Amino acid sequence: MLMSEKYHIVTYGCQMNVHESEKIAGILRRMHYEESATIEDADIIVFNTCCIRENAENHAFGNIGALKKLKKQNPNLLIAVGGCMTQEKGKTETLKKKFPFIDIMFGALNFEELETLINRKKRQKKKVVEIRDEAGEIVETIEPYRTSYPNAWVNITYGCDNFCSYCIVPYVRGRERSRKPERILAEVKMLVEQGYKEITLLGQNVNSYGKDGTTGMNFAQLLDAVASIEGKFRVRFMTSHPKDFTEEVVAVMEKHPKICRLVHLPVQSGSNRILQLMNRRYTREKYLDEIKALKTRLPEAEVTTDIIVGFPTETEEDYLQTEALVKEVDFASAFTFVYSPRQGTKAATMEGQIPEEVQKDRIMRLVELVNALTRKKSERYVGKEVEILCEDYDEKKGTYLGRDEFGRMGYFHSDTNRVGEFVTLKITKANGISLFGEPTENAAKS
Ligand code: SAH
Ligand code: SF4
Ligand code: F3S
């Protein structure tokens, strides 16, 4: 009998990409490939790349380059590169020159064709390069091979129409398309029946779901329908864009305790002048009003965010407005980024690019501020009880771990396997952003 060939997938970028890698794994398994324990044992290595910032690209370049040796040792090894980076104008030419040993290049908009491309490569010596400039119909026939139990990601929209002036996503992911509600609801029902306990609805801007007029439902209505599915599970959604985050969504959250009281609402900057240059289409005041409306209905709600520092022309004054906003909102946590010019975007050609030292200084100050706020919040947990969804076992620490509805990580000891269970922890210690606790049923026994 022939031994099965093995695959290894390397993923960069956002959750959207992580989920797409699960779909790529689905395609490879349908072709009878098996997962490889190590990259060295693989017969096919797939890179699912990201190009949101320069360092994401450099990271992939480094890792692809390192494969030259493996390819020499095993000339039958197939190397495929796909994702957002190959979708960039002219990038496949750069990749061809830098890494002539790549066998297959495909894009974020046609990864569904991977099986055909692999089969074509097996018939020909020449490398296979197939990139599409526009997305076709949404493909519903791929069964993802999920590796994130008890969490499951479910796409609701693809692409983005917002064209924030710094962002490359609309260029590499195409126009916004919404999935049909009956498809989404059927997928969530099936996942809940299979025992998944946390469903995250994914889109670049979930609030614009259905804006293309093809679904007969807006995001609030979809969220309501998803949370109305029976069973004990959590619902999350990301990302919300502040220009479209509505009270209707907050009202649906209020109606369903299943929906986590955590909203990821990227603010990007606290300065109205910069927000306008970023083409974000909201003001600092509108953002703060939305937070107020959320917390009025749901006082326990928490907000996380994304922030960019060092955007073209950003002054110290603009930066300090971001700091002030961070303090005022008191975010549960924040992802902070140094602005990275992306070719083809409007901001890349703006005058007033900020020197690296200034960017570095601002990011360091912001990270310190954000960490201090997060730490303080963690300390407030000590002595309280929180329900976490146990996700995994940490071999190094010898503890189980999971997240509460606000995304905070909780660690605990258990003699039995608790992965996939909701566990109530009495928090005994907070360390930075991590919490340590004891399951309340243990405490009751002793
Ligand atoms: N669709 C989401 C996020 C997409 S990308 C949204 O609209 O919020 C994730 C984050 O990367 C963004 O929120 C932004 O903070 C950051 N980002 C995007 N382009 C960037 C760039 N050119 N330089 C630095 N950070 C960037
Ligand atoms: Fe990029 Fe803006 Fe679209 Fe988010 S909403 S993906 S930041 S263009
Ligand atoms: Fe995501 Fe990076 Fe593409 S953030 S959409 S993988 S450019």
CSV table of C-alpha atoms and ligand atoms in Angstrom, one decimal:
chain,number,residue,atom,x,y,z
A,1,MET,CA,0.0,0.0,0.0
A,2,LEU,CA,1.2,3.5,-0.8
A,3,MET,CA,1.9,5.7,2.2
A,4,SER,CA,-0.3,8.9,2.4
A,5,GLU,CA,1.5,12.1,1.4
A,6,LYS,CA,1.6,14.7,4.1
A,7,TYR,CA,0.8,18.4,4.3
A,8,HIS,CA,2.0,21.3,6.4
A,9,ILE,CA,0.4,24.8,6.4
A,10,VAL,CA,2.0,28.0,7.6
A,11,THR,CA,-0.4,30.8,8.3
A,12,TYR,CA,0.1,34.5,8.8
A,13,GLY,CA,-2.4,37.3,9.4
A,14,CYS,CA,-5.9,37.6,10.8
A,15,GLN,CA,-8.5,35.1,11.9
A,16,MET,CA,-10.0,35.2,8.5
A,17,ASN,CA,-6.7,33.7,7.2
A,18,VAL,CA,-6.5,31.2,10.0
A,19,HIS,CA,-10.0,30.0,9.1
A,20,GLU,CA,-9.0,29.9,5.4
A,21,SER,CA,-6.1,27.7,6.3
A,22,GLU,CA,-8.7,25.3,7.8
A,23,LYS,CA,-10.4,25.3,4.5
A,24,ILE,CA,-7.1,24.7,2.7
A,25,ALA,CA,-6.5,21.8,5.1
A,26,GLY,CA,-10.0,20.6,4.1
A,27,ILE,CA,-9.1,20.6,0.4
A,28,LEU,CA,-5.8,18.8,1.0
A,29,ARG,CA,-7.5,16.1,3.2
A,30,ARG,CA,-10.1,15.6,0.5
A,31,MET,CA,-7.1,14.8,-1.8
A,32,HIS,CA,-6.0,12.2,0.9
A,33,TYR,CA,-3.1,14.2,2.2
A,34,GLU,CA,-2.5,13.8,5.9
A,35,GLU,CA,-1.3,16.3,8.4
A,36,SER,CA,2.5,16.2,9.0
A,37,ALA,CA,3.9,16.4,12.5
A,38,THR,CA,6.9,18.4,11.3
A,39,ILE,CA,7.6,20.7,8.3
A,40,GLU,CA,10.6,18.4,7.4
A,41,ASP,CA,8.3,15.4,6.9
A,42,ALA,CA,5.8,17.2,4.6
A,43,ASP,CA,5.3,16.4,0.9
A,44,ILE,CA,3.5,19.7,0.4
A,45,ILE,CA,4.1,23.0,2.3
A,46,VAL,CA,1.5,25.7,1.9
A,47,PHE,CA,2.1,29.3,2.9
A,48,ASN,CA,-1.0,31.3,3.6
A,49,THR,CA,0.4,34.8,3.6
A,50,CYS,CA,-0.6,38.3,4.9
A,51,CYS,CA,0.4,41.7,3.6
A,52,ILE,CA,-1.3,44.1,6.1
A,53,ARG,CA,2.1,45.5,7.2
A,54,GLU,CA,5.6,45.2,5.9
A,55,ASN,CA,6.8,43.0,8.8
A,56,ALA,CA,4.1,40.4,8.0
A,57,GLU,CA,5.6,40.1,4.5
A,58,ASN,CA,9.2,40.0,5.7
A,59,HIS,CA,8.3,37.2,8.1
A,60,ALA,CA,6.9,35.1,5.2
A,61,PHE,CA,9.9,35.9,3.0
A,62,GLY,CA,12.2,34.7,5.7
A,63,ASN,CA,10.3,31.4,6.2
A,64,ILE,CA,9.9,30.7,2.5
A,65,GLY,CA,13.6,31.4,1.9
A,66,ALA,CA,14.6,28.9,4.6
A,67,LEU,CA,13.0,26.1,2.6
A,68,LYS,CA,15.6,26.2,-0.2
A,69,LYS,CA,17.5,23.5,1.7
A,70,LEU,CA,14.6,21.2,2.2
A,71,LYS,CA,13.7,21.5,-1.5
A,72,LYS,CA,17.2,20.5,-2.4
A,73,GLN,CA,17.1,17.4,-0.1
A,74,ASN,CA,13.7,16.4,-1.5
A,75,PRO,CA,13.1,17.5,-5.1
A,76,ASN,CA,9.5,16.0,-4.9
A,77,LEU,CA,8.5,18.4,-2.2
A,78,LEU,CA,5.8,20.8,-3.4
A,79,ILE,CA,5.9,24.4,-2.2
A,80,ALA,CA,2.7,26.5,-2.6
A,81,VAL,CA,2.4,30.2,-1.7
A,82,GLY,CA,-1.0,31.8,-1.5
A,83,GLY,CA,-3.0,34.3,0.5
A,84,CYS,CA,-3.1,38.1,0.5
A,85,MET,CA,0.5,38.7,-0.4
A,86,THR,CA,0.4,36.9,-3.8
A,87,GLN,CA,-2.7,38.9,-4.5
A,88,GLU,CA,-0.7,42.2,-4.5
A,89,LYS,CA,0.1,43.7,-7.8
A,90,GLY,CA,3.5,42.5,-9.1
A,91,LYS,CA,4.2,40.3,-6.0
A,92,THR,CA,4.3,37.0,-7.9
A,93,GLU,CA,7.1,38.4,-10.1
A,94,THR,CA,9.1,39.4,-6.9
A,95,LEU,CA,8.4,35.9,-5.4
A,96,LYS,CA,9.5,34.2,-8.6
A,97,LYS,CA,12.8,36.1,-8.7
A,98,LYS,CA,13.5,35.7,-5.0
A,99,PHE,CA,12.4,32.1,-4.6
A,100,PRO,CA,12.6,30.2,-8.0
A,101,PHE,CA,11.9,27.0,-6.2
A,102,ILE,CA,8.2,27.8,-5.4
A,103,ASP,CA,6.0,25.3,-7.4
A,104,ILE,CA,2.6,26.9,-7.1
A,105,MET,CA,1.3,30.4,-6.5
A,106,PHE,CA,-2.4,31.1,-5.9
A,107,GLY,CA,-4.3,34.0,-4.5
A,108,ALA,CA,-6.6,34.8,-1.6
A,109,LEU,CA,-9.5,35.0,-4.1
A,110,ASN,CA,-9.0,31.6,-5.6
A,111,PHE,CA,-7.6,29.3,-2.9
A,112,GLU,CA,-10.6,27.0,-3.6
A,113,GLU,CA,-8.9,26.0,-6.9
A,114,LEU,CA,-5.9,24.6,-5.0
A,115,GLU,CA,-6.7,20.9,-5.8
A,116,THR,CA,-6.8,21.7,-9.6
A,117,LEU,CA,-3.5,23.6,-9.3
A,118,ILE,CA,-1.7,20.8,-7.4
A,119,ASN,CA,-2.9,18.3,-10.0
A,120,ARG,CA,-1.7,20.5,-12.8
A,121,LYS,CA,1.7,20.9,-11.2
A,122,LYS,CA,2.0,17.2,-10.8
A,123,ARG,CA,1.6,16.9,-14.6
A,124,GLN,CA,4.0,19.6,-15.6
A,125,LYS,CA,7.5,20.7,-14.7
A,126,LYS,CA,6.9,24.4,-15.0
A,127,LYS,CA,5.6,26.3,-12.0
A,128,VAL,CA,1.9,27.0,-11.8
A,129,VAL,CA,0.8,30.6,-11.2
A,130,GLU,CA,-2.9,31.3,-11.0
A,131,ILE,CA,-4.1,34.6,-9.5
A,132,ARG,CA,-7.5,36.1,-10.1
A,133,ASP,CA,-8.1,39.9,-10.0
A,134,GLU,CA,-11.8,39.6,-9.0
A,135,ALA,CA,-13.6,37.3,-6.7
A,136,GLY,CA,-16.0,34.8,-8.2
A,137,GLU,CA,-19.2,33.5,-6.6
A,138,ILE,CA,-18.8,32.5,-3.0
A,139,VAL,CA,-17.8,28.8,-2.9
A,140,GLU,CA,-19.8,26.8,-0.4
A,141,THR,CA,-18.6,23.3,-1.1
A,142,ILE,CA,-15.4,23.2,1.0
A,143,GLU,CA,-15.5,21.5,4.3
A,144,PRO,CA,-13.0,23.2,6.6
A,145,TYR,CA,-10.8,20.9,8.7
A,146,ARG,CA,-11.2,22.7,12.0
A,147,THR,CA,-8.4,22.6,14.5
A,148,SER,CA,-9.7,25.1,17.1
A,149,TYR,CA,-12.2,23.1,19.0
A,150,PRO,CA,-14.2,24.3,21.0
A,151,ASN,CA,-14.1,27.5,19.0
A,152,ALA,CA,-15.3,27.7,15.4
A,153,TRP,CA,-15.1,30.5,12.9
A,154,VAL,CA,-17.9,31.2,10.5
A,155,ASN,CA,-17.5,33.6,7.6
A,156,ILE,CA,-20.4,36.0,7.1
A,157,THR,CA,-18.8,38.5,4.7
A,158,TYR,CA,-15.7,38.5,2.4
A,159,GLY,CA,-13.8,41.5,1.1
A,160,CYS,CA,-14.1,45.1,2.1
A,161,ASP,CA,-15.4,48.3,0.4
A,162,ASN,CA,-14.2,50.8,2.9
A,163,PHE,CA,-10.8,51.9,1.5
A,164,CYS,CA,-9.4,53.2,4.7
A,165,SER,CA,-6.5,55.2,3.2
A,166,TYR,CA,-3.7,53.1,4.9
A,167,CYS,CA,-5.2,49.7,4.2
A,168,ILE,CA,-4.4,47.1,1.6
A,169,VAL,CA,-7.3,44.7,2.3
A,170,PRO,CA,-9.8,46.1,-0.2
A,171,TYR,CA,-7.1,45.7,-2.9
A,172,VAL,CA,-6.3,42.1,-2.1
A,173,ARG,CA,-9.6,40.8,-0.9
A,174,GLY,CA,-11.9,42.4,-3.4
A,175,ARG,CA,-15.4,43.9,-3.0
A,176,GLU,CA,-17.5,43.0,-0.1
A,177,ARG,CA,-19.7,40.0,-0.5
A,178,SER,CA,-22.2,38.6,2.0
A,179,ARG,CA,-23.0,34.9,2.5
A,180,LYS,CA,-26.6,33.8,2.4
A,181,PRO,CA,-28.2,33.8,5.9
A,182,GLU,CA,-29.5,30.2,5.4
A,183,ARG,CA,-25.9,29.0,4.7
A,184,ILE,CA,-24.6,30.7,7.8
A,185,LEU,CA,-27.4,29.5,10.1
A,186,ALA,CA,-27.1,25.9,8.8
A,187,GLU,CA,-23.4,26.0,9.5
A,188,VAL,CA,-23.8,27.3,13.0
A,189,LYS,CA,-26.5,24.8,13.8
A,190,MET,CA,-24.3,22.0,12.6
A,191,LEU,CA,-21.3,23.2,14.6
A,192,VAL,CA,-23.4,23.5,17.8
A,193,GLU,CA,-24.7,19.9,17.2
A,194,GLN,CA,-21.2,18.8,16.8
A,195,GLY,CA,-20.3,20.2,20.2
A,196,TYR,CA,-18.6,23.5,19.4
A,197,LYS,CA,-19.1,26.0,22.2
A,198,GLU,CA,-18.0,29.3,20.8
A,199,ILE,CA,-19.0,30.6,17.3
A,200,THR,CA,-17.2,33.7,16.0
A,201,LEU,CA,-18.8,35.4,13.0
A,202,LEU,CA,-16.1,36.8,10.8
A,203,GLY,CA,-16.0,39.7,8.4
A,204,GLN,CA,-13.8,42.8,7.8
A,205,ASN,CA,-16.8,44.9,8.7
A,206,VAL,CA,-19.6,42.6,10.1
A,207,ASN,CA,-21.9,45.6,10.5
A,208,SER,CA,-22.2,46.0,6.8
A,209,TYR,CA,-23.6,42.5,6.3
A,210,GLY,CA,-26.3,42.5,3.7
A,211,LYS,CA,-25.5,46.0,2.4
A,212,ASP,CA,-25.1,44.5,-1.1
A,213,GLY,CA,-28.8,43.7,-1.0
A,214,THR,CA,-28.5,40.0,-1.5
A,215,THR,CA,-29.4,38.6,2.0
A,216,GLY,CA,-32.7,40.1,3.0
A,217,MET,CA,-31.3,40.7,6.5
A,218,ASN,CA,-28.9,43.1,8.1
A,219,PHE,CA,-26.2,42.2,10.7
A,220,ALA,CA,-28.4,42.8,13.7
A,221,GLN,CA,-31.1,40.4,12.3
A,222,LEU,CA,-28.5,37.8,11.4
A,223,LEU,CA,-26.9,38.0,14.9
A,224,ASP,CA,-30.4,37.6,16.4
A,225,ALA,CA,-31.0,34.5,14.3
A,226,VAL,CA,-27.6,33.0,15.2
A,227,ALA,CA,-28.1,33.6,18.9
A,228,SER,CA,-31.6,32.1,18.8
A,229,ILE,CA,-30.2,28.7,17.9
A,230,GLU,CA,-30.7,26.4,20.8
A,231,GLY,CA,-27.9,25.1,23.0
A,232,LYS,CA,-25.2,26.4,25.4
A,233,PHE,CA,-22.7,28.2,23.3
A,234,ARG,CA,-21.1,31.6,23.0
A,235,VAL,CA,-21.4,34.0,20.1
A,236,ARG,CA,-18.7,36.5,19.1
A,237,PHE,CA,-18.3,38.7,16.0
A,238,MET,CA,-15.5,40.6,14.5
A,239,THR,CA,-14.7,43.1,13.2
A,240,SER,CA,-17.1,46.0,13.9
A,241,HIS,CA,-16.5,49.3,12.1
A,242,PRO,CA,-17.4,52.3,14.3
A,243,LYS,CA,-19.1,54.0,11.3
A,244,ASP,CA,-21.7,51.3,11.1
A,245,PHE,CA,-22.0,50.0,14.7
A,246,THR,CA,-25.7,50.4,15.5
A,247,GLU,CA,-27.9,50.5,18.6
A,248,GLU,CA,-29.9,47.8,16.9
A,249,VAL,CA,-26.9,45.5,17.4
A,250,VAL,CA,-26.6,46.5,21.0
A,251,ALA,CA,-30.3,45.7,21.5
A,252,VAL,CA,-29.8,42.2,20.1
A,253,MET,CA,-26.8,41.7,22.4
A,254,GLU,CA,-29.0,42.7,25.3
A,255,LYS,CA,-31.7,40.2,24.3
A,256,HIS,CA,-29.2,37.3,24.2
A,257,PRO,CA,-26.9,36.5,27.1
A,258,LYS,CA,-25.2,34.0,24.7
A,259,ILE,CA,-23.6,37.0,22.8
A,260,CYS,CA,-20.3,37.8,24.6
A,261,ARG,CA,-20.4,41.3,26.1
A,262,LEU,CA,-17.2,42.2,24.3
A,263,VAL,CA,-17.0,44.3,21.2
A,264,HIS,CA,-13.9,44.7,19.1
A,265,LEU,CA,-14.3,48.2,17.8
A,266,PRO,CA,-11.1,49.5,16.1
A,267,VAL,CA,-10.7,53.2,16.7
A,268,GLN,CA,-7.3,53.6,14.9
A,269,SER,CA,-6.7,57.2,16.2
A,270,GLY,CA,-8.1,59.7,18.8
A,271,SER,CA,-7.5,62.7,16.5
A,272,ASN,CA,-10.3,63.8,14.2
A,273,ARG,CA,-7.9,65.2,11.8
A,274,ILE,CA,-6.1,61.9,11.5
A,275,LEU,CA,-9.3,59.9,11.4
A,276,GLN,CA,-10.4,62.0,8.4
A,277,LEU,CA,-7.1,61.5,6.6
A,278,MET,CA,-7.5,57.8,7.3
A,279,ASN,CA,-11.0,57.9,5.6
A,280,ARG,CA,-12.6,56.2,8.6
A,281,ARG,CA,-15.8,58.3,8.3
A,282,TYR,CA,-16.5,58.8,12.1
A,283,THR,CA,-15.2,61.3,14.6
A,284,ARG,CA,-13.8,60.8,18.1
A,285,GLU,CA,-17.1,62.1,19.5
A,286,LYS,CA,-19.2,59.6,17.5
A,287,TYR,CA,-16.9,56.8,18.7
A,288,LEU,CA,-17.3,57.9,22.3
A,289,ASP,CA,-21.0,58.2,21.9
A,290,GLU,CA,-21.2,54.6,20.7
A,291,ILE,CA,-19.3,53.3,23.7
A,292,LYS,CA,-21.6,55.3,25.9
A,293,ALA,CA,-24.7,53.8,24.2
A,294,LEU,CA,-23.3,50.3,24.6
A,295,LYS,CA,-22.4,50.7,28.3
A,296,THR,CA,-25.8,52.4,29.0
A,297,ARG,CA,-27.6,49.3,27.9
A,298,LEU,CA,-24.9,46.8,28.9
A,299,PRO,CA,-22.9,48.3,31.8
A,300,GLU,CA,-20.7,45.2,32.0
A,301,ALA,CA,-19.7,45.4,28.4
A,302,GLU,CA,-16.0,45.7,27.4
A,303,VAL,CA,-14.4,47.0,24.3
A,304,THR,CA,-11.2,46.1,22.6
A,305,THR,CA,-9.6,48.1,19.8
A,306,ASP,CA,-6.9,48.5,17.2
A,307,ILE,CA,-4.7,51.6,17.1
A,308,ILE,CA,-2.2,52.9,14.5
A,309,VAL,CA,0.5,55.3,15.5
A,310,GLY,CA,2.8,57.3,13.2
A,311,PHE,CA,0.3,57.8,10.4
A,312,PRO,CA,1.5,60.5,7.9
A,313,THR,CA,1.4,64.0,9.5
A,314,GLU,CA,0.6,62.7,13.0
A,315,THR,CA,1.8,65.3,15.4
A,316,GLU,CA,2.6,64.8,19.1
A,317,GLU,CA,-0.7,66.6,19.8
A,318,ASP,CA,-2.6,64.1,17.6
A,319,TYR,CA,-0.8,61.2,19.4
A,320,LEU,CA,-1.7,62.6,22.8
A,321,GLN,CA,-5.4,62.7,21.8
A,322,THR,CA,-5.1,59.0,21.1
A,323,GLU,CA,-3.6,58.5,24.6
A,324,ALA,CA,-6.5,60.5,26.1
A,325,LEU,CA,-9.1,58.5,24.3
A,326,VAL,CA,-7.5,55.2,25.4
A,327,LYS,CA,-7.7,56.4,29.0
A,328,GLU,CA,-11.2,57.6,28.6
A,329,VAL,CA,-12.6,54.4,27.1
A,330,ASP,CA,-10.5,52.2,29.4
A,331,PHE,CA,-10.2,49.4,26.8
A,332,ALA,CA,-10.1,45.8,27.9
A,333,SER,CA,-7.1,45.4,25.6
A,334,ALA,CA,-5.8,47.0,22.4
A,335,PHE,CA,-3.7,45.8,19.4
A,336,THR,CA,-1.3,48.6,18.7
A,337,PHE,CA,0.6,49.0,15.4
A,338,VAL,CA,3.1,51.3,13.8
A,339,TYR,CA,1.8,52.7,10.5
A,340,SER,CA,3.3,50.7,7.6
A,341,PRO,CA,3.0,52.2,4.1
A,342,ARG,CA,1.4,49.8,1.7
A,343,GLN,CA,2.0,50.2,-2.0
A,344,GLY,CA,-1.1,51.3,-3.9
A,345,THR,CA,-2.9,52.8,-0.9
A,346,LYS,CA,-3.6,56.5,-0.7
A,347,ALA,CA,-1.7,57.1,2.5
A,348,ALA,CA,1.6,55.6,1.1
A,349,THR,CA,1.9,58.7,-1.2
A,350,MET,CA,0.9,61.3,1.4
A,351,GLU,CA,3.4,63.9,2.4
A,352,GLY,CA,4.5,64.0,6.0
A,353,GLN,CA,5.6,60.4,6.6
A,354,ILE,CA,6.8,60.1,10.2
A,355,PRO,CA,10.4,59.3,11.0
A,356,GLU,CA,11.0,55.8,12.5
A,357,GLU,CA,12.4,57.1,15.8
A,358,VAL,CA,9.2,59.1,16.4
A,359,GLN,CA,7.0,56.2,15.5
A,360,LYS,CA,9.0,53.9,17.8
A,361,ASP,CA,8.8,56.4,20.7
A,362,ARG,CA,5.0,56.7,20.3
A,363,ILE,CA,4.4,53.0,20.1
A,364,MET,CA,6.4,52.3,23.2
A,365,ARG,CA,4.5,54.9,25.2
A,366,LEU,CA,1.2,53.6,23.9
A,367,VAL,CA,2.0,49.9,24.7
A,368,GLU,CA,3.0,50.9,28.2
A,369,LEU,CA,-0.3,52.7,28.7
A,370,VAL,CA,-2.4,49.9,27.3
A,371,ASN,CA,-0.5,47.3,29.4
A,372,ALA,CA,-1.0,49.3,32.5
A,373,LEU,CA,-4.8,49.6,31.9
A,374,THR,CA,-5.1,45.9,31.1
A,375,ARG,CA,-3.1,44.9,34.2
A,376,LYS,CA,-5.3,47.1,36.4
A,377,LYS,CA,-8.4,45.4,35.0
A,378,SER,CA,-7.0,42.0,35.6
A,379,GLU,CA,-6.3,42.8,39.3
A,380,ARG,CA,-9.9,43.7,39.8
A,381,TYR,CA,-10.8,40.1,39.0
A,382,VAL,CA,-9.0,38.7,42.0
A,383,GLY,CA,-11.5,37.1,44.4
A,384,LYS,CA,-14.3,37.1,41.8
A,385,GLU,CA,-15.8,34.1,40.0
A,386,VAL,CA,-15.6,34.0,36.2
A,387,GLU,CA,-16.9,31.4,33.8
A,388,ILE,CA,-14.3,30.4,31.2
A,389,LEU,CA,-14.6,28.1,28.2
A,390,CYS,CA,-11.7,25.6,28.6
A,391,GLU,CA,-9.8,25.6,25.3
A,392,ASP,CA,-6.6,23.7,25.8
A,393,TYR,CA,-4.0,22.2,28.1
A,394,ASP,CA,-0.6,23.9,28.4
A,395,GLU,CA,2.0,21.2,28.7
A,396,LYS,CA,4.7,23.6,29.9
A,397,LYS,CA,2.7,25.1,32.7
A,398,GLY,CA,0.8,21.9,33.4
A,399,THR,CA,-2.5,23.7,33.5
A,400,TYR,CA,-5.7,23.9,31.6
A,401,LEU,CA,-6.6,27.3,30.0
A,402,GLY,CA,-9.6,29.0,28.6
A,403,ARG,CA,-11.1,32.4,28.1
A,404,ASP,CA,-13.9,34.3,29.8
A,405,GLU,CA,-16.5,36.1,27.6
A,406,PHE,CA,-14.2,39.2,27.6
A,407,GLY,CA,-11.4,37.2,26.1
A,408,ARG,CA,-9.3,37.2,29.3
A,409,MET,CA,-7.2,34.0,29.7
A,410,GLY,CA,-7.8,31.9,32.8
A,411,TYR,CA,-5.5,29.1,33.9
A,412,PHE,CA,-6.4,26.3,36.3
A,413,HIS,CA,-5.4,22.8,37.5
A,414,SER,CA,-7.5,19.8,37.0
A,415,ASP,CA,-7.1,16.0,37.2
A,416,THR,CA,-9.6,15.4,34.4
A,417,ASN,CA,-9.7,16.7,30.9
A,418,ARG,CA,-11.9,19.8,30.8
A,419,VAL,CA,-11.3,21.0,27.2
A,420,GLY,CA,-14.7,22.0,25.7
A,421,GLU,CA,-16.3,22.6,29.1
A,422,PHE,CA,-17.5,25.8,30.7
A,423,VAL,CA,-15.7,26.0,34.0
A,424,THR,CA,-16.3,28.5,36.8
A,425,LEU,CA,-13.1,29.7,38.3
A,426,LYS,CA,-12.6,31.6,41.6
A,427,ILE,CA,-9.7,33.9,40.7
A,428,THR,CA,-6.8,33.8,43.1
A,429,LYS,CA,-4.1,35.6,41.2
A,430,ALA,CA,-3.7,38.0,38.3
A,431,ASN,CA,-0.5,38.2,36.4
A,432,GLY,CA,-0.4,40.8,33.7
A,433,ILE,CA,-3.2,39.8,31.4
A,434,SER,CA,-3.5,36.2,32.7
A,435,LEU,CA,-5.7,35.0,35.5
A,436,PHE,CA,-5.2,32.0,37.7
A,437,GLY,CA,-8.0,30.4,39.5
A,438,GLU,CA,-9.6,27.3,41.0
A,439,PRO,CA,-12.7,25.6,39.7
A,440,THR,CA,-15.5,26.3,42.1
A,441,GLU,CA,-16.6,22.7,42.2
A,442,ASN,CA,-13.1,21.8,43.5
A,443,ALA,CA,-13.3,24.5,46.1
A,444,ALA,CA,-16.6,23.2,47.3
A,445,LYS,CA,-15.3,19.7,47.7
A,446,SER,CA,-12.3,20.6,49.8
B,1,SAH,N1,-11.3,45.2,9.1
B,1,SAH,C1,-10.8,45.5,10.3
B,1,SAH,C2,-9.3,45.3,10.5
B,1,SAH,C3,-8.4,44.8,9.4
B,1,SAH,S1,-6.7,44.8,9.6
B,1,SAH,C4,-11.1,47.0,10.6
B,1,SAH,O1,-11.6,47.7,9.8
B,1,SAH,O2,-10.9,47.4,11.7
B,1,SAH,C5,-6.4,44.8,11.3
B,1,SAH,C6,-5.7,46.1,11.8
B,1,SAH,O3,-4.5,46.3,11.2
B,1,SAH,C7,-6.5,47.4,11.5
B,1,SAH,O4,-7.5,47.6,12.4
B,1,SAH,C8,-5.4,48.4,11.6
B,1,SAH,O5,-5.3,48.9,13.0
B,1,SAH,C9,-4.1,47.6,11.3
B,1,SAH,N2,-3.6,48.1,10.0
B,1,SAH,C10,-4.2,48.0,8.7
B,1,SAH,N3,-3.4,48.5,7.8
B,1,SAH,C11,-2.3,48.9,8.4
B,1,SAH,C12,-1.1,49.6,8.0
B,1,SAH,N4,-0.9,49.9,6.7
B,1,SAH,N5,-0.1,49.9,8.9
B,1,SAH,C13,-0.3,49.6,10.2
B,1,SAH,N6,-1.4,49.0,10.7
B,1,SAH,C14,-2.4,48.7,9.8
B,2,SF4,FE1,-9.0,47.8,6.0
B,2,SF4,FE2,-10.6,49.7,6.7
B,2,SF4,FE3,-11.5,47.6,5.4
B,2,SF4,FE4,-10.8,47.3,7.9
B,2,SF4,S1,-12.5,48.5,7.1
B,2,SF4,S2,-10.2,46.0,6.2
B,2,SF4,S3,-9.1,48.8,8.0
B,2,SF4,S4,-10.2,49.1,4.6
B,3,F3S,FE1,-6.0,39.3,7.0
B,3,F3S,FE2,-3.5,40.0,6.4
B,3,F3S,FE3,-5.2,39.5,4.5
B,3,F3S,S1,-4.8,40.8,8.0
B,3,F3S,S2,-7.2,39.9,5.2
B,3,F3S,S3,-4.4,38.1,6.0
B,3,F3S,S4,-3.7,41.1,4.5
